[in-house]
Amino acid sequence: MTAGSPLLAELIEAFRCLPGVGAKSAQRMAFHVLERDRTGARRLADRLVAAIDRIGNCRQCRGFSETEICNVCASPARDRSLLCIVESPVDQAAVEAATGYRGLYFVLLGRLSPLDGLGPSELGVDLLGERLAQGEIKELIVATNPTVEGEATAHWLSQLARDAGVRATRLAHGVPLGGELEFIDRGTLAHAFGTRHTLT
Amino acid sequence: MTAGSPLLAELIEAFRCLPGVGAKSAQRMAFHVLERDRTGARRLADRLVAAIDRIGNCRQCRGFSETEICNVCASPARDRSLLCIVESPVDQAAVEAATGYRGLYFVLLGRLSPLDGLGPSELGVDLLGERLAQGEIKELIVATNPTVEGEATAHWLSQLARDAGVRATRLAHGVPLGGELEFIDRGTLAHAFGTRHTLT
Ligand SMILES: [Zn+2]
Ligand SMILES: [Zn+2]
């Protein structure tokens, strides 16, 4: 397929680390950048390395950040009485893009899943408990995914909130059961966010 | 969308240089590599840079190569009496993957297109003329795309071959008109390759 150039074969193989990229797409990508966009490919390589080397997790919210405290947590424009809890950085991005939410976030980097060795401590319960105990947060918006594990995680979070005397809310129905926030259309997600209800 | 990390926003934008990658796919790719496959992403970055820096065009066939003469042209196992002419490296890869062809290639890096400033000299007519004049080639397999410009290019190539006293063949019907070799299924392409006919 790429008999003339071993480096080309290696590049095609490397593209397959990307989600949704099979053998055919990987080949198309490799030929495209070599034939038509070497500048774009070099920029992609540079930014991949910069992102890998410098993006870690915010010490406060555990979301992606290249600084100790991310730009969201550091922003004076954010409402510090609202804390939205999501499973992953991509869910945080989905909420941020779809809703007008201007509060803070907390990223679990997972969901309760004993079989995978994911319990409260892996999900940052110490950090979250401290935040709740500080008394600044008035509402905990539980935006875990509506899967079995996500619902169990939501239940656990509502208990944490109740113990701390903080109101917990959950995104409204409208988010399809079994779905993943990342793949929901913006309108549905915005609606569900707007009609969130108190967890009982 | 990526309020916490400017580097993340830059990475998402950079993924859009790839064909078929829109805003949503680019975001998914960036989060995927950061959350789950930094090793794969670093390998991709390394290979992109290696490919961009080191892959040029073979001095003999103009296909992709990281050496002066590509592995196909240099291979003693190839039949030097057959020369398959394609428009682009990706077409060469398609023929190589779909057929049992074991001859050599010549890559035009384009097709006759006067409006785009592409004439015989841009398509390497000097190099091709030399090859034909050497007398080693017995058959010129014209595998340009079955588009209007590809057909005009095929016509020009058949004249070149006739002038040099070399038989020219064209891929058989079976390749859909208006299609591009790159996107044809292997079976169709292999059949068309096998039933190629003499250009008259
Ligand atoms: Zn943060
Ligand atoms: Zn070559």
Coordinates of C-alpha atoms and ligand atoms in Angstrom, one line a residue:
Chain A
M1 CA 0.0 0.0 0.0
T2 CA 2.9 2.4 0.8
A3 CA 5.6 0.2 -0.7
G4 CA 7.8 3.2 -1.6
S5 CA 8.1 4.8 1.9
P6 CA 8.3 3.1 5.3
L7 CA 7.9 6.5 7.0
L8 CA 4.6 6.9 5.3
A9 CA 3.4 3.5 6.5
E10 CA 4.4 4.5 10.0
L11 CA 2.5 7.8 9.8
I12 CA -0.7 6.0 8.6
E13 CA -0.4 3.6 11.5
A14 CA 0.1 6.5 14.0
F15 CA -3.1 8.3 12.8
R16 CA -5.1 5.3 14.1
C17 CA -4.7 6.4 17.7
L18 CA -7.4 9.0 16.9
P19 CA -11.0 8.0 17.7
G20 CA -13.1 7.0 14.7
V21 CA -10.1 6.7 12.4
G22 CA -9.8 3.4 10.7
A23 CA -7.3 2.2 8.1
K24 CA -8.9 4.0 5.2
S25 CA -9.3 7.3 7.0
A26 CA -5.7 7.1 8.4
Q27 CA -4.4 6.6 4.9
R28 CA -6.4 9.6 3.5
M29 CA -5.1 11.8 6.3
A30 CA -1.5 10.9 5.7
F31 CA -1.6 11.5 2.0
H32 CA -3.6 14.7 2.5
V33 CA -1.1 16.3 4.8
L34 CA 1.9 15.2 2.7
E35 CA 0.4 16.3 -0.6
R36 CA -1.5 19.4 0.5
D37 CA -0.9 20.7 4.0
R38 CA 2.5 20.1 5.5
T39 CA 2.2 23.5 7.3
G40 CA -1.0 22.4 9.0
A41 CA 0.6 19.0 9.9
R42 CA 3.6 20.6 11.5
R43 CA 1.3 22.9 13.5
L44 CA -0.7 19.9 14.6
A45 CA 2.5 18.1 15.7
D46 CA 3.7 21.1 17.7
R47 CA 0.4 21.5 19.4
L48 CA 0.1 17.9 20.2
V49 CA 3.5 18.0 22.0
A50 CA 2.6 21.3 23.8
A51 CA -0.7 19.9 24.9
I52 CA 0.7 16.5 26.1
D53 CA 3.7 18.2 27.9
R54 CA 1.9 21.1 29.5
I55 CA -1.8 20.2 30.0
G56 CA -2.4 18.6 33.4
N57 CA -5.3 18.9 35.8
C58 CA -6.4 22.0 37.7
R59 CA -5.6 21.6 41.4
Q60 CA -9.0 23.0 42.3
C61 CA -11.5 21.5 39.8
R62 CA -9.4 18.7 38.3
G63 CA -10.4 19.9 34.8
F64 CA -7.7 20.3 32.1
S65 CA -5.3 23.2 32.6
E66 CA -1.8 24.2 31.8
T67 CA -1.6 26.2 35.0
E68 CA -2.0 25.1 38.6
I69 CA -5.4 26.8 38.7
C70 CA -7.4 26.8 35.5
N71 CA -8.8 29.8 33.8
V72 CA -12.3 29.0 34.9
C73 CA -11.5 28.6 38.6
A74 CA -9.3 31.7 38.5
S75 CA -11.9 33.9 36.8
P76 CA -13.4 36.7 39.0
A77 CA -16.5 36.6 36.6
R78 CA -17.6 33.2 37.7
D79 CA -20.3 32.6 40.3
R80 CA -18.6 30.8 43.2
S81 CA -21.8 29.7 44.8
L82 CA -22.5 27.2 42.0
L83 CA -20.5 24.0 41.5
C84 CA -21.3 21.8 38.6
I85 CA -20.0 18.2 38.9
V86 CA -19.1 16.3 35.7
E87 CA -17.5 13.0 35.1
S88 CA -14.9 14.1 32.6
P89 CA -13.3 17.2 30.9
V90 CA -15.2 16.5 27.7
D91 CA -18.5 16.7 29.7
Q92 CA -17.3 20.0 31.2
A93 CA -16.7 21.3 27.6
A94 CA -20.2 20.1 26.6
V95 CA -21.9 22.0 29.4
E96 CA -19.8 25.1 28.9
A97 CA -20.6 25.1 25.1
A98 CA -24.3 24.4 25.4
T99 CA -25.5 26.4 28.4
G100 CA -25.1 29.9 29.8
Y101 CA -23.6 28.5 33.0
R102 CA -21.2 30.9 34.7
G103 CA -20.5 29.0 37.9
L104 CA -17.5 26.7 38.7
Y105 CA -16.9 23.0 37.9
F106 CA -15.6 19.9 39.6
V107 CA -14.4 17.1 37.4
L108 CA -14.6 13.6 38.9
L109 CA -12.3 12.1 36.3
G110 CA -14.5 9.0 36.4
R111 CA -17.6 7.7 38.0
L112 CA -18.2 5.3 40.9
S113 CA -17.3 1.9 39.6
P114 CA -16.0 -0.6 42.2
L115 CA -15.2 -3.2 39.6
D116 CA -12.8 -0.8 37.9
G117 CA -11.3 0.2 41.3
L118 CA -13.0 3.7 41.2
G119 CA -14.2 4.7 44.6
P120 CA -14.8 8.1 46.3
S121 CA -11.1 8.7 46.8
E122 CA -10.2 8.3 43.1
L123 CA -13.0 10.7 42.3
G124 CA -11.5 13.4 44.5
V125 CA -13.9 13.2 47.5
D126 CA -11.3 14.9 49.8
L127 CA -11.0 17.9 47.6
L128 CA -14.8 18.0 47.0
G129 CA -15.5 17.6 50.7
E130 CA -13.2 20.6 51.5
R131 CA -15.0 22.7 49.0
L132 CA -18.4 21.9 50.4
A133 CA -17.2 22.5 53.9
Q134 CA -16.0 26.0 53.1
G135 CA -19.6 27.2 52.9
E136 CA -19.2 29.2 49.8
I137 CA -21.2 26.7 47.6
K138 CA -24.9 27.1 47.7
E139 CA -25.9 24.6 44.9
L140 CA -24.2 21.4 43.7
I141 CA -25.3 20.8 40.2
V142 CA -24.9 17.0 39.5
A143 CA -24.2 16.5 35.8
T144 CA -23.0 13.0 35.8
N145 CA -24.1 10.9 32.8
P146 CA -27.5 9.2 32.9
T147 CA -26.1 5.8 32.9
V148 CA -26.3 3.2 35.7
E149 CA -22.9 4.2 37.1
G150 CA -23.6 7.9 36.6
E151 CA -26.9 7.6 38.5
A152 CA -25.2 5.8 41.4
T153 CA -22.5 8.5 41.4
A154 CA -25.3 11.2 41.5
H155 CA -26.9 9.5 44.4
W156 CA -23.6 9.4 46.3
L157 CA -23.0 13.1 45.5
S158 CA -26.5 14.1 46.7
Q159 CA -25.7 12.4 50.0
L160 CA -22.4 14.3 50.3
A161 CA -24.3 17.5 49.6
R162 CA -27.0 16.8 52.2
D163 CA -24.4 16.0 54.8
A164 CA -22.8 19.4 54.1
G165 CA -26.1 21.2 54.1
V166 CA -25.8 22.1 50.5
R167 CA -28.7 21.9 48.0
A168 CA -28.0 19.4 45.2
T169 CA -29.7 19.5 41.8
R170 CA -29.7 17.1 38.9
L171 CA -30.1 18.0 35.2
A172 CA -33.8 17.7 34.1
H173 CA -35.2 14.8 32.2
G174 CA -34.6 15.4 28.5
V175 CA -31.2 13.9 28.6
P176 CA -31.8 10.5 27.0
L177 CA -31.2 7.5 29.3
G178 CA -28.1 5.6 28.5
G179 CA -26.7 8.5 26.6
E180 CA -23.4 10.4 27.1
L181 CA -23.4 14.2 27.6
E182 CA -20.7 14.6 25.0
F183 CA -22.9 13.4 22.2
I184 CA -26.1 15.2 23.0
D185 CA -27.2 18.1 20.8
R186 CA -26.8 21.5 22.4
G187 CA -30.5 22.3 22.5
T188 CA -31.4 19.3 24.5
L189 CA -28.5 19.8 26.8
A190 CA -29.3 23.5 27.3
H191 CA -32.9 22.7 28.1
A192 CA -32.0 19.9 30.6
F193 CA -29.6 22.3 32.2
G194 CA -32.2 25.0 32.5
T195 CA -34.8 22.8 34.1
R196 CA -32.6 21.0 36.6
H197 CA -34.4 19.9 39.8
T198 CA -33.5 19.4 43.4
L199 CA -32.4 15.9 44.3
T200 CA -34.4 14.5 47.2
Chain B
M1 CA -16.0 25.3 25.2
T2 CA -12.4 24.9 26.5
A3 CA -12.4 27.8 28.8
G4 CA -10.0 26.3 31.2
S5 CA -7.0 25.8 28.8
P6 CA -6.0 27.9 25.8
L7 CA -3.5 25.1 24.7
L8 CA -6.5 22.7 24.5
A9 CA -8.4 25.2 22.2
E10 CA -5.3 25.5 20.0
L11 CA -5.0 21.7 19.7
I12 CA -8.7 21.3 18.7
E13 CA -8.2 24.0 16.0
A14 CA -5.1 22.2 14.7
F15 CA -6.9 18.9 14.2
R16 CA -9.1 20.6 11.7
C17 CA -6.3 20.5 9.1
L18 CA -7.2 16.8 8.6
P19 CA -9.6 15.8 5.9
G20 CA -13.2 15.1 7.1
V21 CA -12.5 16.5 10.6
G22 CA -15.0 19.2 11.6
A23 CA -15.3 21.1 14.9
K24 CA -17.0 18.2 16.8
S25 CA -14.6 15.5 15.6
A26 CA -11.6 17.8 16.3
Q27 CA -12.8 18.3 19.9
R28 CA -13.4 14.6 20.4
M29 CA -9.9 13.8 19.1
A30 CA -8.2 16.4 21.4
F31 CA -10.0 15.2 24.5
H32 CA -9.5 11.5 23.6
V33 CA -5.7 11.8 23.3
L34 CA -5.4 13.9 26.4
E35 CA -7.6 11.7 28.5
R36 CA -6.7 8.3 27.2
D37 CA -3.8 8.1 24.8
R38 CA -0.9 10.6 25.3
T39 CA 1.6 8.0 24.2
G40 CA -0.2 7.5 20.9
A41 CA -0.4 11.3 20.4
R42 CA 3.3 11.7 21.0
R43 CA 4.0 9.0 18.5
L44 CA 1.7 10.7 16.0
A45 CA 3.5 14.0 16.5
D46 CA 6.9 12.4 16.1
R47 CA 5.8 10.6 12.9
L48 CA 4.2 13.7 11.5
V49 CA 7.5 15.7 11.9
A50 CA 9.5 12.8 10.5
A51 CA 7.2 12.4 7.5
I52 CA 7.1 16.1 6.7
D53 CA 10.9 16.6 7.1
R54 CA 12.0 13.5 5.3
I55 CA 9.4 12.4 2.7
G56 CA 10.0 13.9 -0.6
N57 CA 9.5 12.6 -4.1
C58 CA 11.5 9.7 -5.7
R59 CA 13.8 11.1 -8.5
Q60 CA 12.8 8.3 -10.7
C61 CA 9.0 7.8 -10.3
R62 CA 8.1 11.0 -8.4
G63 CA 6.1 9.0 -5.8
F64 CA 6.6 9.6 -2.1
S65 CA 10.0 8.5 -0.8
E66 CA 12.4 9.3 2.0
T67 CA 15.3 8.2 -0.1
E68 CA 16.5 9.5 -3.5
I69 CA 15.1 6.4 -5.2
C70 CA 12.1 4.9 -3.6
N71 CA 11.8 1.3 -2.4
V72 CA 9.6 0.3 -5.4
C73 CA 12.0 1.7 -8.0
A74 CA 14.9 0.2 -6.2
S75 CA 13.4 -3.3 -5.8
P76 CA 15.0 -6.0 -8.0
A77 CA 11.7 -8.0 -7.7
R78 CA 9.8 -5.5 -9.8
D79 CA 9.2 -6.0 -13.5
R80 CA 10.9 -3.2 -15.3
S81 CA 9.0 -3.7 -18.5
L82 CA 5.8 -2.4 -17.0
L83 CA 5.2 1.3 -16.1
C84 CA 1.9 2.3 -14.5
I85 CA 1.1 6.0 -14.7
V86 CA -1.0 7.5 -11.9
E87 CA -2.0 11.1 -11.1
S88 CA -1.0 11.1 -7.4
P89 CA 0.7 9.1 -4.7
V90 CA -2.6 8.1 -3.2
D91 CA -3.6 6.5 -6.5
Q92 CA -0.4 4.6 -6.6
A93 CA -1.2 3.3 -3.1
A94 CA -4.7 2.3 -4.3
V95 CA -3.3 0.3 -7.2
E96 CA -0.6 -1.3 -5.1
A97 CA -3.2 -2.3 -2.4
A98 CA -5.9 -3.6 -4.8
T99 CA -4.0 -5.4 -7.6
G100 CA -1.2 -7.9 -7.9
Y101 CA 0.8 -5.4 -10.0
R102 CA 4.5 -5.9 -9.7
G103 CA 5.8 -3.4 -12.3
L104 CA 7.0 0.1 -11.7
Y105 CA 5.1 3.4 -11.4
F106 CA 5.3 7.0 -12.6
V107 CA 3.4 9.6 -10.7
L108 CA 2.3 12.7 -12.6
L109 CA 1.6 14.7 -9.5
G110 CA -1.4 16.2 -11.3
R111 CA -3.2 15.9 -14.6
L112 CA -3.3 18.1 -17.7
S113 CA -5.1 21.2 -16.6
P114 CA -4.1 24.3 -18.6
L115 CA -6.3 26.6 -16.5
D116 CA -4.3 25.5 -13.4
G117 CA -1.0 26.0 -15.2
L118 CA -0.5 22.2 -15.4
G119 CA 1.1 21.2 -18.7
P120 CA 3.4 18.4 -19.8
S121 CA 6.5 19.9 -18.1
E122 CA 4.8 20.1 -14.7
L123 CA 3.7 16.5 -15.1
G124 CA 7.3 15.4 -15.6
V125 CA 7.3 14.8 -19.4
D126 CA 11.1 15.1 -19.6
L127 CA 11.6 12.3 -17.1
L128 CA 8.9 10.2 -18.6
G129 CA 10.2 10.7 -22.1
E130 CA 13.7 9.6 -21.0
R131 CA 12.2 6.4 -19.5
L132 CA 10.3 5.6 -22.7
A133 CA 13.3 6.3 -24.9
Q134 CA 15.5 3.9 -22.9
G135 CA 13.6 0.9 -24.5
E136 CA 13.2 -1.1 -21.3
I137 CA 9.5 -0.4 -21.0
K138 CA 7.2 -2.6 -23.0
E139 CA 3.8 -1.5 -21.7
L140 CA 2.6 1.9 -20.4
I141 CA -0.4 1.3 -18.1
V142 CA -2.4 4.5 -18.1
A143 CA -4.2 4.7 -14.7
T144 CA -5.2 8.3 -14.7
N145 CA -8.7 9.0 -13.1
P146 CA -11.7 8.6 -15.4
T147 CA -12.6 12.3 -15.2
V148 CA -12.5 14.7 -18.2
E149 CA -9.0 15.9 -17.3
G150 CA -7.8 12.4 -16.5
E151 CA -9.1 11.2 -19.9
A152 CA -7.4 14.1 -21.7
T153 CA -4.2 13.2 -19.8
A154 CA -4.6 9.5 -20.9
H155 CA -5.0 10.6 -24.5
W156 CA -1.8 12.7 -24.3
L157 CA 0.1 9.8 -22.7
S158 CA -1.0 7.3 -25.3
Q159 CA 0.4 9.6 -28.0
L160 CA 3.7 9.8 -26.1
A161 CA 3.8 6.0 -25.9
R162 CA 3.0 5.7 -29.6
D163 CA 5.8 8.1 -30.5
A164 CA 8.2 6.0 -28.5
G165 CA 6.9 2.7 -30.0
V166 CA 5.6 1.5 -26.6
R167 CA 2.2 -0.2 -26.2
A168 CA -0.2 1.8 -24.0
T169 CA -3.1 0.3 -22.1
R170 CA -5.9 1.8 -20.1
L171 CA -7.7 0.3 -17.1
A172 CA -10.9 -1.5 -18.2
H173 CA -14.4 -0.1 -17.9
G174 CA -15.6 -0.9 -14.5
V175 CA -14.1 2.2 -13.0
P176 CA -17.2 4.4 -12.6
L177 CA -17.1 7.6 -14.7
G178 CA -16.5 10.7 -12.7
G179 CA -15.0 8.6 -9.9
E180 CA -11.6 8.9 -8.2
L181 CA -9.4 5.8 -8.0
E182 CA -8.7 6.5 -4.3
F183 CA -12.3 5.9 -3.4
I184 CA -13.1 2.8 -5.5
D185 CA -13.5 -0.5 -3.7
R186 CA -10.6 -2.9 -4.1
G187 CA -12.6 -5.5 -6.0
T188 CA -13.7 -3.1 -8.8
L189 CA -10.3 -1.6 -9.1
A190 CA -8.6 -5.1 -9.2
H191 CA -11.0 -6.2 -11.9
A192 CA -10.5 -3.0 -14.0
F193 CA -6.7 -3.4 -13.6
G194 CA -6.9 -7.1 -14.8
T195 CA -8.9 -6.3 -17.9
R196 CA -7.0 -3.3 -19.1
H197 CA -7.0 -2.8 -22.9
T198 CA -4.7 -1.4 -25.5
L199 CA -5.2 2.3 -26.2
T200 CA -5.9 2.9 -29.9
Ligands
ZN1 ZN -10.1 24.7 37.7
ZN2 ZN 10.3 5.6 -7.2

